[in-house]
Coordinates of C-alpha atoms in Angstrom, one line a residue:
X1 CA 0.0 0.0 0.0
X2 CA 1.2 3.5 -0.8
X3 CA 2.4 5.4 2.3
X4 CA 0.1 8.3 3.3
X5 CA 1.3 11.4 5.1
X6 CA -0.4 13.1 8.1
X7 CA 1.4 16.4 8.1
X8 CA 1.6 18.7 11.2
X9 CA 2.8 22.2 10.7
X10 CA 4.2 23.7 13.9
X11 CA 6.0 22.0 16.8
X12 CA 4.4 24.0 19.6
X13 CA 2.1 22.6 22.3
X14 CA -0.7 21.8 19.9
X15 CA 1.5 20.3 17.2
X16 CA 3.6 18.1 19.6
X17 CA 0.5 16.9 21.4
X18 CA -1.2 16.0 18.2
X19 CA 1.9 14.2 16.9
X20 CA 2.3 12.2 20.1
X21 CA -1.4 11.2 20.1
X22 CA -1.5 10.1 16.5
X23 CA 1.8 8.3 16.8
X24 CA 0.5 6.2 19.6
X25 CA -2.8 5.4 17.9
X26 CA -1.2 4.5 14.6
X27 CA 1.7 2.5 16.0
X28 CA 2.0 -0.6 13.8
X29 CA 0.2 0.9 10.8
X30 CA 3.2 1.3 8.6
X31 CA 1.2 2.8 5.7
X32 CA 0.9 6.1 7.6
X33 CA 3.7 8.6 8.2
X34 CA 3.3 11.5 10.6
X35 CA 5.4 14.4 9.4
X36 CA 6.1 17.2 11.9
X37 CA 7.4 20.4 10.2
X38 CA 8.9 23.3 12.1
X39 CA 11.5 26.0 11.3
X40 CA 13.3 25.0 14.5
X41 CA 14.7 21.6 15.5
X42 CA 13.3 22.0 19.0
X43 CA 10.1 22.5 20.8
X44 CA 9.9 25.7 22.9
X45 CA 8.0 25.7 26.2
X46 CA 6.5 29.1 25.4
X47 CA 4.9 29.7 28.8
X48 CA 8.4 29.7 30.5
X49 CA 10.1 32.2 28.2
X50 CA 9.9 34.9 30.9
X51 CA 12.3 32.7 33.0
X52 CA 14.9 32.8 30.2
X53 CA 14.4 36.6 29.6
X54 CA 15.1 37.3 33.3
X55 CA 18.1 34.8 33.6
X56 CA 16.3 32.6 36.1
X57 CA 17.1 29.5 33.9
X58 CA 19.3 28.8 31.0
X59 CA 17.9 28.9 27.5
X60 CA 18.1 25.2 27.1
X61 CA 15.6 24.8 29.9
X62 CA 12.7 25.8 27.6
X63 CA 14.0 23.9 24.6
X64 CA 13.2 20.3 24.1
X65 CA 15.0 18.8 21.1
X66 CA 12.5 17.1 18.8
X67 CA 14.8 14.1 18.3
X68 CA 14.6 13.5 22.1
X69 CA 10.8 13.9 22.1
X70 CA 10.2 11.6 19.2
X71 CA 13.1 9.2 19.0
X72 CA 10.9 6.3 20.3
X73 CA 8.1 7.3 17.9
X74 CA 9.4 5.7 14.8
X75 CA 6.3 6.7 12.7
X76 CA 7.0 10.4 13.2
X77 CA 9.4 12.0 10.7
X78 CA 10.9 15.4 11.5
X79 CA 11.5 18.1 9.0
X80 CA 13.2 21.4 9.8
X81 CA 11.9 23.9 7.2
X82 CA 9.8 27.0 6.7
X83 CA 6.3 26.5 5.2
X84 CA 5.6 28.8 2.3
X85 CA 2.0 27.9 1.5
X86 CA -0.6 25.2 0.9
X87 CA -2.0 23.8 -2.3
X88 CA -5.5 22.5 -1.3
X89 CA -6.2 21.0 -4.7
X90 CA -3.0 19.1 -5.0
X91 CA -3.0 18.4 -1.3
X92 CA 0.6 19.5 -0.8
X93 CA 2.4 21.7 1.7
X94 CA 5.1 23.9 0.1
X95 CA 8.3 24.2 2.2
X96 CA 11.8 25.4 1.8
X97 CA 12.8 21.7 1.5
X98 CA 10.2 20.9 -1.2
X99 CA 6.6 20.1 -1.5
X100 CA 5.1 17.5 1.0
X101 CA 1.9 15.6 0.0
X102 CA -0.6 15.1 2.7
X103 CA -3.6 12.9 3.4
X104 CA -4.5 14.9 6.5
X105 CA -3.1 18.3 7.6
X106 CA -2.9 19.9 11.0
X107 CA -2.1 23.6 11.2
X108 CA -0.6 24.6 14.5
X109 CA 1.9 27.3 13.5
X110 CA 1.6 29.3 16.8
X111 CA 1.2 33.0 17.3
X112 CA 3.2 36.2 17.7
X113 CA 3.0 39.4 19.7
X114 CA 0.4 41.9 18.7
X115 CA 1.4 45.5 19.1
X116 CA -1.9 46.8 17.6
X117 CA 0.1 49.0 15.3
X118 CA 1.6 51.1 18.1
X119 CA 4.4 53.2 16.6
X120 CA 7.9 52.4 17.7
X121 CA 7.3 49.1 19.4
X122 CA 9.3 47.0 17.0
X123 CA 12.0 49.7 16.5
X124 CA 12.6 50.6 20.1
X125 CA 11.0 48.0 22.3
X126 CA 11.1 44.2 22.8
X127 CA 8.4 41.6 22.5
X128 CA 8.3 38.2 24.2
X129 CA 6.8 35.5 22.0
X130 CA 9.9 33.5 20.8
X131 CA 13.2 32.1 22.0
X132 CA 15.0 34.7 20.0
X133 CA 13.1 37.5 21.6
X134 CA 13.6 36.2 25.1
X135 CA 17.4 36.0 24.5
X136 CA 17.4 39.6 23.2
X137 CA 15.7 40.8 26.4
X138 CA 18.1 38.7 28.5
X139 CA 21.1 40.3 26.9
X140 CA 19.7 43.8 26.7
X141 CA 18.7 44.0 30.4
X142 CA 22.1 42.8 31.6
X143 CA 23.9 45.2 29.3
X144 CA 21.7 48.2 30.0
X145 CA 21.6 47.9 33.8
X146 CA 25.4 47.5 33.7
X147 CA 25.7 50.7 31.6
X148 CA 23.3 52.5 33.9
X149 CA 25.3 51.6 37.0
X150 CA 28.3 53.4 35.4
X151 CA 26.3 56.4 34.2
X152 CA 27.0 59.6 36.2
X153 CA 24.3 61.8 34.7
X154 CA 21.2 61.4 37.0
X155 CA 18.6 61.7 34.3
X156 CA 20.3 59.2 32.0
X157 CA 21.1 56.9 34.9
X158 CA 17.4 56.8 35.9
X159 CA 16.4 56.1 32.3
X160 CA 18.8 53.2 31.9
X161 CA 17.8 51.7 35.3
X162 CA 14.1 51.7 34.5
X163 CA 12.4 48.6 33.1
X164 CA 8.9 48.9 31.8
X165 CA 6.5 46.1 30.9
X166 CA 3.3 47.0 28.8
X167 CA 0.4 44.7 29.5
X168 CA -0.6 42.9 32.7
X169 CA -1.9 39.6 31.3
X170 CA -0.4 36.3 32.2
X171 CA 2.9 37.0 30.3
X172 CA 3.3 40.6 31.6
X173 CA 2.6 39.7 35.2
X174 CA 4.9 36.7 35.1
X175 CA 7.7 38.6 33.5
X176 CA 7.4 41.4 36.1
X177 CA 7.5 38.8 38.8
X178 CA 10.8 37.5 37.4
X179 CA 12.2 41.0 37.2
X180 CA 11.5 41.5 40.9
X181 CA 13.8 38.6 41.7
X182 CA 16.4 39.5 39.0
X183 CA 16.6 43.1 40.3
X184 CA 18.3 41.8 43.5
X185 CA 20.9 39.8 41.5
X186 CA 21.6 42.8 39.2
X187 CA 21.8 45.1 42.1
X188 CA 24.4 42.9 43.8
X189 CA 26.3 42.4 40.5
X190 CA 26.6 46.1 39.7
X191 CA 26.8 47.3 43.3
X192 CA 23.4 49.2 43.1
X193 CA 20.7 49.8 45.6
X194 CA 17.7 47.7 44.6
X195 CA 15.5 50.8 44.8
X196 CA 17.6 52.4 41.9
X197 CA 16.3 49.7 39.5
X198 CA 12.8 50.8 38.9
X199 CA 10.2 48.4 37.7
X200 CA 7.0 49.8 36.0
X201 CA 4.0 47.8 34.9
X202 CA 1.8 49.7 32.4
X203 CA -1.9 48.6 31.9
X204 CA -4.4 50.5 29.8
X205 CA -7.4 49.1 31.6
X206 CA -8.4 49.9 35.3
X207 CA -7.2 46.5 36.6
X208 CA -4.6 43.8 36.1
X209 CA -4.9 40.2 35.1
X210 CA -8.3 40.9 33.5
X211 CA -8.7 37.3 32.3
X212 CA -9.1 36.1 35.9
X213 CA -12.7 35.7 37.0
X214 CA -11.8 35.7 40.7
X215 CA -10.7 39.3 41.3
X216 CA -9.4 38.4 44.7
X217 CA -6.6 36.5 43.0
X218 CA -5.8 39.5 40.8
X219 CA -5.8 41.7 43.9
X220 CA -3.3 39.4 45.6
X221 CA -1.0 39.5 42.6
X222 CA -1.3 43.3 42.6
X223 CA -0.5 43.6 46.3
X224 CA 2.5 41.3 46.0
X225 CA 4.0 43.3 43.1
X226 CA 3.3 46.6 44.9
X227 CA 4.8 45.3 48.1
X228 CA 7.9 44.4 46.1
X229 CA 8.4 47.9 44.7
X230 CA 6.7 47.6 41.3
X231 CA 5.2 50.9 40.1
X232 CA 1.8 49.7 38.7
X233 CA 0.1 52.3 36.5
X234 CA -3.5 51.6 35.6
X235 CA -5.2 53.4 32.8
X236 CA -1.9 54.0 31.2
X237 CA -2.6 53.8 27.4
X238 CA 0.7 53.7 25.5
X239 CA 0.5 55.5 22.1
X240 CA 4.1 55.3 21.1
X241 CA 7.6 54.1 21.9
X242 CA 10.7 56.1 21.1
X243 CA 14.4 55.6 21.6
X244 CA 14.1 57.7 24.8
X245 CA 11.0 55.9 26.3
X246 CA 7.3 55.5 26.4
X247 CA 4.7 58.1 25.2
X248 CA 1.2 58.0 26.8
X249 CA -2.2 59.2 25.5
X250 CA -2.2 62.2 27.7
X251 CA 1.1 63.4 26.3
X252 CA 3.2 62.4 29.3
X253 CA 6.3 60.2 29.0
X254 CA 8.3 57.5 30.8
X255 CA 12.0 57.7 30.1
X256 CA 13.4 54.1 29.7
X257 CA 15.7 52.1 27.5
X258 CA 14.0 48.8 28.4
X259 CA 10.4 48.5 27.2
X260 CA 8.9 45.0 26.8
X261 CA 5.5 44.7 25.1
X262 CA 3.3 41.9 26.2
X263 CA -0.1 43.4 25.6
X264 CA -1.5 41.0 23.0
X265 CA -1.2 37.9 20.8
X266 CA -2.2 37.2 17.2
X267 CA -1.8 34.4 14.7
X268 CA 1.4 34.3 12.6
X269 CA 1.0 36.8 9.8
X270 CA 2.1 34.5 7.0
X271 CA -1.1 32.4 7.2
X272 CA -3.3 35.3 6.1
X273 CA -3.1 34.4 2.4
X274 CA -3.8 30.6 2.8
X275 CA -7.4 31.0 1.8
X276 CA -9.4 30.3 5.0
X277 CA -11.9 32.2 7.0
X278 CA -10.1 34.3 9.6
X279 CA -11.3 35.5 13.0
X280 CA -10.0 37.6 15.8
X281 CA -6.3 38.1 15.7
X282 CA -6.0 36.7 12.2
X283 CA -6.7 33.2 13.5
X284 CA -8.2 30.5 11.3
X285 CA -11.8 29.8 12.2
X286 CA -12.8 26.1 12.7
X287 CA -16.0 24.1 13.1
X288 CA -16.9 21.9 16.0
X289 CA -14.5 19.2 14.8
X290 CA -11.5 21.5 14.4
X291 CA -11.8 21.5 10.5
X292 CA -10.5 24.8 9.1
X293 CA -13.3 26.7 7.4
X294 CA -13.6 28.5 4.1
X295 CA -15.1 32.0 3.7
X296 CA -18.6 30.4 3.1
X297 CA -18.2 28.6 6.5
X298 CA -17.9 25.2 4.8
X299 CA -15.2 23.0 6.4
X300 CA -12.0 21.9 4.7
X301 CA -12.5 18.2 5.5
X302 CA -8.8 17.2 5.4
X303 CA -7.4 20.3 7.2
X304 CA -7.5 20.8 11.0
X305 CA -6.5 23.7 13.2
X306 CA -5.0 23.8 16.8
X307 CA -3.1 26.1 19.1
X308 CA -2.7 29.8 18.7
X309 CA -3.7 29.4 15.0
X310 CA -7.2 28.5 16.0
X311 CA -10.3 30.7 16.4
X312 CA -13.2 28.8 17.9
X313 CA -15.9 29.5 20.4
X314 CA -17.4 26.7 22.4
X315 CA -21.0 27.1 23.6
X316 CA -20.2 26.2 27.2
X317 CA -16.5 27.2 27.8
X318 CA -16.4 30.2 25.4
X319 CA -13.5 31.1 23.1
X320 CA -10.6 28.7 23.1
X321 CA -7.9 30.5 25.2
X322 CA -4.3 30.9 24.1
X323 CA -3.1 28.6 26.8
X324 CA -1.5 25.1 27.0
X325 CA -4.8 23.4 27.8
X326 CA -6.5 25.3 25.0
X327 CA -3.9 24.0 22.5
X328 CA -4.1 20.5 24.0
X329 CA -7.9 20.3 23.8
X330 CA -8.0 21.4 20.2
X331 CA -5.2 19.0 19.3
X332 CA -7.0 16.2 21.1
X333 CA -10.2 16.8 19.0
X334 CA -8.2 17.2 15.8
X335 CA -6.3 13.9 16.4
X336 CA -9.5 12.0 17.3
X337 CA -11.2 13.2 14.1
X338 CA -8.3 12.4 11.9
X339 CA -8.2 8.9 13.3
X340 CA -12.0 8.6 12.8
X341 CA -11.6 9.6 9.1
X342 CA -9.0 6.9 8.7
X343 CA -11.2 4.3 10.3
X344 CA -9.5 4.1 13.7
X345 CA -12.1 5.4 16.1
X346 CA -15.1 7.7 16.5
X347 CA -15.2 11.4 15.7
X348 CA -15.1 13.8 18.6
X349 CA -16.3 17.4 18.8
X350 CA -14.3 20.1 20.7
X351 CA -16.9 20.0 23.5
X352 CA -16.2 16.3 24.0
X353 CA -12.4 16.7 23.9
X354 CA -12.0 19.9 26.0
X355 CA -10.3 19.6 29.4
X356 CA -9.6 22.7 31.4
X357 CA -8.2 22.1 34.9
X358 CA -7.4 25.7 35.7
X359 CA -4.4 28.0 35.6
X360 CA -1.5 29.3 37.7
X361 CA 0.2 32.7 37.3
X362 CA 3.6 32.8 38.8
X363 CA 4.8 36.2 40.0
X364 CA 8.4 35.1 40.3
X365 CA 9.6 31.8 41.7
X366 CA 8.3 32.4 45.2
X367 CA 4.7 33.5 44.7
X368 CA 1.9 32.3 42.5
X369 CA -1.9 32.7 42.3
X370 CA -3.8 29.7 41.1
X371 CA -7.3 28.4 40.3
X372 CA -7.2 24.6 39.9
X373 CA -10.0 22.1 40.0
X374 CA -12.4 24.7 41.5
X375 CA -9.9 25.8 44.2
X376 CA -8.4 29.2 44.5
X377 CA -5.1 29.6 46.4
X378 CA -1.8 31.5 46.4
X379 CA 1.7 31.5 47.7
X380 CA 4.0 28.5 48.1
X381 CA 1.6 25.7 47.3
X382 CA 0.3 27.6 44.3
X383 CA 3.9 27.8 43.0
X384 CA 4.3 24.0 43.5
X385 CA 1.0 23.6 41.6
X386 CA 2.3 25.7 38.7
X387 CA 5.3 23.3 38.4
X388 CA 2.8 20.4 38.6
X389 CA 0.9 21.8 35.6
X390 CA 4.1 21.9 33.5
X391 CA 5.1 18.4 34.5
X392 CA 1.6 17.2 33.6
X393 CA 2.1 18.4 30.1
X394 CA 5.4 16.5 29.8
X395 CA 3.7 13.4 31.2
X396 CA 1.0 13.6 28.5
X397 CA 3.5 13.6 25.7
X398 CA 5.4 10.8 27.5
X399 CA 8.7 12.4 27.9
X400 CA 10.5 11.2 31.1
X401 CA 13.6 13.0 29.8
X402 CA 11.8 16.3 29.9
X403 CA 10.4 15.7 33.3
X404 CA 13.8 14.9 34.8
X405 CA 15.5 17.9 33.3
X406 CA 12.6 20.2 34.3
X407 CA 12.9 19.1 37.9
X408 CA 16.6 19.6 37.8
X409 CA 16.5 23.0 36.2
X410 CA 13.6 24.4 38.3
X411 CA 14.6 22.9 41.7
X412 CA 18.2 21.6 41.9
X413 CA 20.2 23.7 39.5
X414 CA 18.7 27.1 40.3
X415 CA 20.9 30.0 41.3
X416 CA 20.3 32.9 43.7
X417 CA 17.5 31.2 45.5
X418 CA 15.1 31.4 42.6
X419 CA 12.9 28.4 43.3
X420 CA 9.9 27.8 45.5
X421 CA 12.2 26.7 48.3
X422 CA 14.3 29.8 47.9
X423 CA 17.3 27.8 46.9
X424 CA 17.5 25.6 49.9
X425 CA 17.3 22.4 47.8
X426 CA 19.5 23.7 45.0
X427 CA 22.7 21.6 44.7
X428 CA 24.4 24.7 43.4
X429 CA 24.0 26.1 46.9
X430 CA 24.9 23.2 49.1
X431 CA 26.6 20.4 47.2
X432 CA 30.1 21.4 48.1
X433 CA 29.4 21.6 51.8
X434 CA 28.1 18.0 52.0
X435 CA 31.4 16.6 50.7
X436 CA 32.9 16.2 54.2
X437 CA 29.8 14.3 55.3
X438 CA 30.0 12.1 52.2
X439 CA 33.7 11.2 53.0
X440 CA 32.9 10.5 56.6
X441 CA 30.0 8.2 55.6
X442 CA 32.2 6.4 53.2
X443 CA 34.8 5.7 55.9
X444 CA 32.1 4.6 58.3
X445 CA 30.8 1.9 56.0
X446 CA 34.3 0.6 55.3
X447 CA 35.1 0.4 59.0
X448 CA 31.8 -1.3 59.6
X449 CA 32.6 -3.9 57.0
X450 CA 36.0 -4.5 58.5
X451 CA 34.6 -4.8 62.0
X452 CA 36.4 -1.8 63.4
X453 CA 33.5 0.3 64.6
X454 CA 33.9 -0.7 68.2
X455 CA 30.6 -0.4 70.1
X456 CA 28.8 0.0 66.8
X457 CA 30.0 -3.3 65.5
X458 CA 27.0 -5.2 66.9
X459 CA 24.6 -2.9 65.2
X460 CA 25.2 -4.2 61.7
X461 CA 25.2 -7.7 60.2
X462 CA 28.8 -8.5 59.5
X463 CA 29.1 -11.5 57.2
X464 CA 28.8 -12.7 53.6
X465 CA 26.9 -10.4 51.2
X466 CA 26.3 -7.8 53.8
X467 CA 30.1 -7.1 54.3
X468 CA 30.5 -6.9 50.5
X469 CA 27.7 -4.4 50.1
X470 CA 29.2 -2.3 53.0
X471 CA 32.6 -2.2 51.3
X472 CA 31.1 -1.2 48.0
X473 CA 28.9 1.4 49.6
X474 CA 31.8 2.9 51.7
X475 CA 34.3 2.9 48.8
X476 CA 31.8 4.4 46.4
X477 CA 30.7 7.2 48.8
X478 CA 34.3 8.0 49.7
X479 CA 35.3 8.3 46.0
X480 CA 32.1 10.2 45.1
X481 CA 31.2 7.5 42.6
X482 CA 27.5 6.8 41.9
X483 CA 26.6 8.7 45.1
X484 CA 22.9 8.7 44.6
X485 CA 22.3 4.9 44.3
X486 CA 24.9 4.2 47.0
X487 CA 23.3 6.7 49.3
X488 CA 20.0 4.8 48.8
X489 CA 21.8 1.5 49.5
X490 CA 23.3 3.0 52.7
X491 CA 19.8 3.7 53.9
X492 CA 18.6 0.2 53.0
X493 CA 21.5 -1.4 54.9
X494 CA 20.8 0.7 57.9
X495 CA 17.1 -0.2 58.0
X496 CA 18.1 -3.9 57.7
X497 CA 20.5 -3.5 60.6
X498 CA 17.8 -1.7 62.6
X499 CA 15.3 -4.5 62.0
X500 CA 17.9 -7.1 62.9
X501 CA 19.7 -5.7 65.9
X502 CA 17.2 -3.2 67.3
X503 CA 17.1 0.6 67.3
X504 CA 20.0 2.9 68.1
X505 CA 20.3 6.6 67.5
X506 CA 23.2 5.9 65.2
X507 CA 20.7 4.5 62.7
X508 CA 19.0 7.9 62.4
X509 CA 22.3 9.6 61.9
X510 CA 23.3 7.2 59.1
X511 CA 19.9 7.4 57.4
X512 CA 19.8 11.2 57.5
X513 CA 23.4 11.6 56.4
X514 CA 22.8 9.2 53.5
X515 CA 19.8 11.3 52.4
X516 CA 21.9 14.4 52.6
X517 CA 24.7 13.2 50.4
X518 CA 22.3 12.0 47.7
X519 CA 21.9 15.7 46.7
X520 CA 24.7 15.5 44.1
X521 CA 27.5 15.5 46.6
X522 CA 29.5 13.1 44.4
X523 CA 30.1 16.1 42.1
X524 CA 31.9 18.0 44.8
X525 CA 35.4 16.6 44.7
X526 CA 34.1 13.3 43.5
X527 CA 34.2 11.0 40.5
X528 CA 30.5 11.7 39.7
X529 CA 31.7 15.0 38.3
X530 CA 33.1 13.0 35.3
X531 CA 31.1 9.8 35.5
X532 CA 27.5 11.1 35.6
X533 CA 27.8 13.3 32.5
X534 CA 29.4 10.4 30.7
X535 CA 26.6 8.0 31.6
X536 CA 24.0 10.6 30.7
X537 CA 25.7 11.0 27.3
X538 CA 25.9 7.2 26.6
X539 CA 22.5 6.1 27.8
X540 CA 20.8 9.3 26.6
X541 CA 22.1 8.6 23.1
X542 CA 20.9 5.0 23.1
X543 CA 17.4 6.0 24.1
X544 CA 16.9 9.5 22.6
X545 CA 19.4 9.6 19.8
X546 CA 21.7 12.5 18.9
X547 CA 20.3 16.1 18.8
X548 CA 20.9 18.0 15.6
X549 CA 20.5 21.6 14.6
X550 CA 18.3 20.7 11.6
X551 CA 16.4 17.7 10.4
X552 CA 15.4 16.3 7.1
X553 CA 14.3 12.7 7.4
X554 CA 12.4 13.0 4.1
X555 CA 15.3 13.8 1.8
X556 CA 15.0 10.4 0.0
X557 CA 11.2 10.6 -0.3
X558 CA 10.7 14.0 -1.9

């Protein structure tokens, strides 16, 4: 049978979710190829870009290489290319790597910032809707604050030390929360008083976070930012941006060299001539089954829409929001209907596929407001819930690799206390100081195996396999080799000794010490500094393949 292509344009939340869903359902059906096309070789976790822009995490934290995500999905083919257009009659997608025929097509090309035609935004400001833009902000803030710290003219100094964010939606509020925490780091780096770095949030409406139905949550976010020195200006309608700052409708100005625009989102502009019916923000309108529609409202039966490309209003839940769960719900419906068309299931409307659990808006790493499963809460537990939402997405696309690295980057590799635990569990903060304890614990187990503990000798079983395990545990911990599994083994051996010989306070000491050294202490003057990255490279390559800058797995088929 001739192979048939299911083409997905865009490797964002909607595109990746659709590809994973279709791959699982069509596993074993070799007559179908799922082709995922994107101009980047990686998936960008868009809702975390503010963390990159403010230097909370490294850029790679929000990038998941598509090879890693789909290496085990052999029926998914990756193509790094730009899409130039669609020929609906010939059923082909035109790309910079050639024309790709399709049986079914999913358009999930994402969105871009909407400046509503405000003069000067693109020339003198920054937007936050791509990895490139977040990196530009990251570099600019660091450079400009550094210059401002050295500026002697008071007016110029204040201008360079002022950071303004336009728009108080989810993106604007979260970015401002990150700047609150980055301000402390920048102040220490450049020997400034924190109060010298001014943070200004500009909102045209009379309130912030206007998408929140529960205004108490918005009020809490407002109060948190205000208490942390943010100048929140409501009713501040920006009519222009110049090289010297912001111009308001009343003619007043705000001098700044750092203006970030987060006031709106629209569909990618290049889809406007693809011959569909377009709704608000230039998005493609869809029917109840996520089929793209024509100008006469008739559906394109073989073309589906998801993510920020989609314009659809559900009778019960309203317009599909530009959120992760909005993209997932549309992709879930599109995938189900593609499978139904191919004879592998029943069709499903958006109303049947939609799943909204809620939202969480992080105002920095230490404070969040959330509404989940009908519960509204804020603070530490809301911050943990925000991370839970992100991890839930990775679990749905079945990426243990992403889950592991997310946890490491957000909790154990964070600098300057920028995690919900204020850095207390970050191994960058305490791994070095646990090295003496690791060495002591290693010596303890070696002496226990040799029977030289004295009064502690009777506390541990001292023959056969037990002695061997004690020697291995002691030597490994002392050398800092495979510290995490050997720390766990140390706990197990202690519990066995406890159950065999009875309780002693020494047991608690060994258990808690073992737990402490499991926090990466093998990388502080230990062999794990070399061994762990080597093992990650070897086993990661066997399971996830080798990441590349571009992909073209279709070069022999075009």
